[in-house]
Short mmCIF file of C-alpha atoms and ligand atoms in Angstrom, two decimals:
data_model
loop_
_atom_site.label_atom_id
_atom_site.label_comp_id
_atom_site.label_asym_id
_atom_site.label_seq_id
_atom_site.Cartn_x
_atom_site.Cartn_y
_atom_site.Cartn_z
CA MET S 1 33.06 -12.68 1.44
CA SER S 2 30.70 -13.08 -1.07
CA HIS S 3 29.82 -10.30 -3.74
CA GLY S 4 27.80 -11.85 -7.67
CA THR S 5 29.53 -11.30 -10.29
CA THR S 6 26.41 -9.83 -11.51
CA HIS S 7 24.69 -6.84 -10.47
CA GLU S 8 21.67 -8.01 -7.87
CA MET S 9 19.91 -4.64 -6.27
CA ARG S 10 17.06 -6.68 -6.68
CA HIS S 11 16.73 -8.75 -3.20
CA ARG S 12 15.13 -6.28 -1.44
CA LYS S 13 11.80 -5.54 -1.96
CA GLY S 14 11.67 -2.40 -4.30
CA ILE S 15 8.63 -1.08 -4.29
CA SER S 16 7.90 2.53 -4.95
CA LEU S 17 5.14 4.96 -2.98
CA LEU S 18 3.23 7.09 -4.43
CA PRO S 19 0.38 9.14 -2.59
CA ILE S 20 -2.94 8.24 -3.73
CA GLY S 21 -4.60 10.57 -5.98
CA HIS S 22 -8.33 12.18 -5.31
CA ASP S 23 -8.66 9.60 -8.52
CA ASP S 24 -8.14 6.11 -6.69
CA TYR S 25 -9.47 7.49 -3.53
CA GLN S 26 -12.93 7.12 -5.35
CA ARG S 27 -12.31 4.35 -6.54
CA THR S 28 -13.04 0.99 -4.88
CA LEU S 29 -10.67 -2.14 -4.00
CA GLY S 30 -12.48 -4.36 -6.61
CA SER S 31 -11.00 -2.25 -9.20
CA LEU S 32 -8.28 -1.26 -8.57
CA PRO S 33 -5.01 -2.63 -11.02
CA GLN S 34 -3.64 -5.69 -9.60
CA TRP S 35 0.01 -4.59 -9.31
CA TYR S 36 -1.00 -2.12 -6.71
CA GLU S 37 -0.28 -2.56 -3.57
CA LEU S 38 -1.32 -0.20 -0.85
CA ASN S 39 0.58 1.40 2.07
CA ALA S 40 -0.44 2.45 5.13
CA VAL S 41 1.27 5.71 6.68
CA CYS S 42 0.54 6.71 9.91
CA SER S 43 0.46 10.57 9.71
CA THR S 44 2.31 10.65 13.36
CA CYS S 45 5.28 8.63 13.55
CA HIS S 46 5.38 7.33 9.27
CA ARG S 47 6.15 3.81 10.01
CA THR S 48 4.04 2.64 6.70
CA VAL S 49 2.57 -0.67 6.65
CA HIS S 50 1.40 -3.27 4.20
CA VAL S 51 -2.14 -3.22 3.57
CA ASP S 52 -3.42 -6.69 2.56
CA ARG S 53 -5.52 -4.81 0.06
CA TYR S 54 -6.97 -8.67 -1.21
CA GLU S 55 -8.12 -9.01 2.74
CA MET S 56 -9.36 -5.49 3.44
CA ALA S 57 -11.71 -6.60 0.64
CA ARG S 58 -12.48 -9.23 2.11
CA ARG S 59 -13.19 -8.03 5.43
CA PHE S 60 -15.19 -4.52 4.20
CA GLY S 61 -16.23 -5.20 0.53
CA GLY S 62 -14.73 -5.25 -2.75
CA ASP S 63 -16.88 -1.72 -3.52
CA ARG S 64 -15.88 -0.44 -0.91
CA LYS S 65 -14.64 3.33 -1.52
CA VAL S 66 -10.22 3.16 -0.93
CA GLY S 67 -10.70 6.42 0.47
CA SER S 68 -13.13 5.46 3.22
CA LEU S 69 -10.74 3.09 3.76
CA ALA S 70 -7.69 5.68 5.29
CA ASN S 71 -9.79 7.06 8.36
CA LYS S 72 -10.50 3.02 9.12
CA LEU S 73 -7.05 2.82 9.85
CA VAL S 74 -4.52 2.41 13.16
CA CYS S 75 -1.45 2.01 13.67
CA GLN S 76 0.09 -0.77 15.05
CA GLY S 77 3.30 1.73 16.32
CA CYS S 78 1.71 4.54 18.02
CA GLY S 79 -2.43 3.66 18.18
CA ASN S 80 -2.90 6.85 15.66
CA ARG S 81 -6.16 7.04 13.99
CA GLN S 82 -5.94 11.00 12.80
CA GLY S 83 -4.67 11.59 9.29
CA ASN S 84 -3.35 8.42 8.52
CA MET S 85 -2.37 8.06 4.37
CA LEU S 86 -2.36 5.35 2.08
CA MET S 87 0.06 5.39 -0.12
CA ILE S 88 0.39 2.81 -3.69
CA GLY S 89 2.97 0.84 -4.10
CA MET S 90 3.82 -0.04 -7.09
CA MET S 91 5.23 -3.47 -7.86
CA PRO S 92 8.46 -3.32 -10.06
CA ARG S 93 7.05 -5.29 -12.90
CA ASP S 94 9.52 -7.24 -15.16
ZN1 ZN Y 1 2.44 5.80 14.93
#
């Protein structure tokens, strides 16, 4: 049994999720601040999936509006594609 001598709470990824505001929905993929992580939340089963915004930008183009991606989302858990939301994950910066 090993317990660290320091308070090691950070081996878990501490990403806090926030709902994306309307302003952010108007932003394009390419103009999002670097520390924005996108996460998709299924409206049916609440499964949360990390979205690779850079892959999205490659696939849909960097001038694609973030808000227009929400209805492209298909849940990998239940297959739902209605009403899915995008959330912003703030990477802890230190
Ligand atoms: Zn689902």
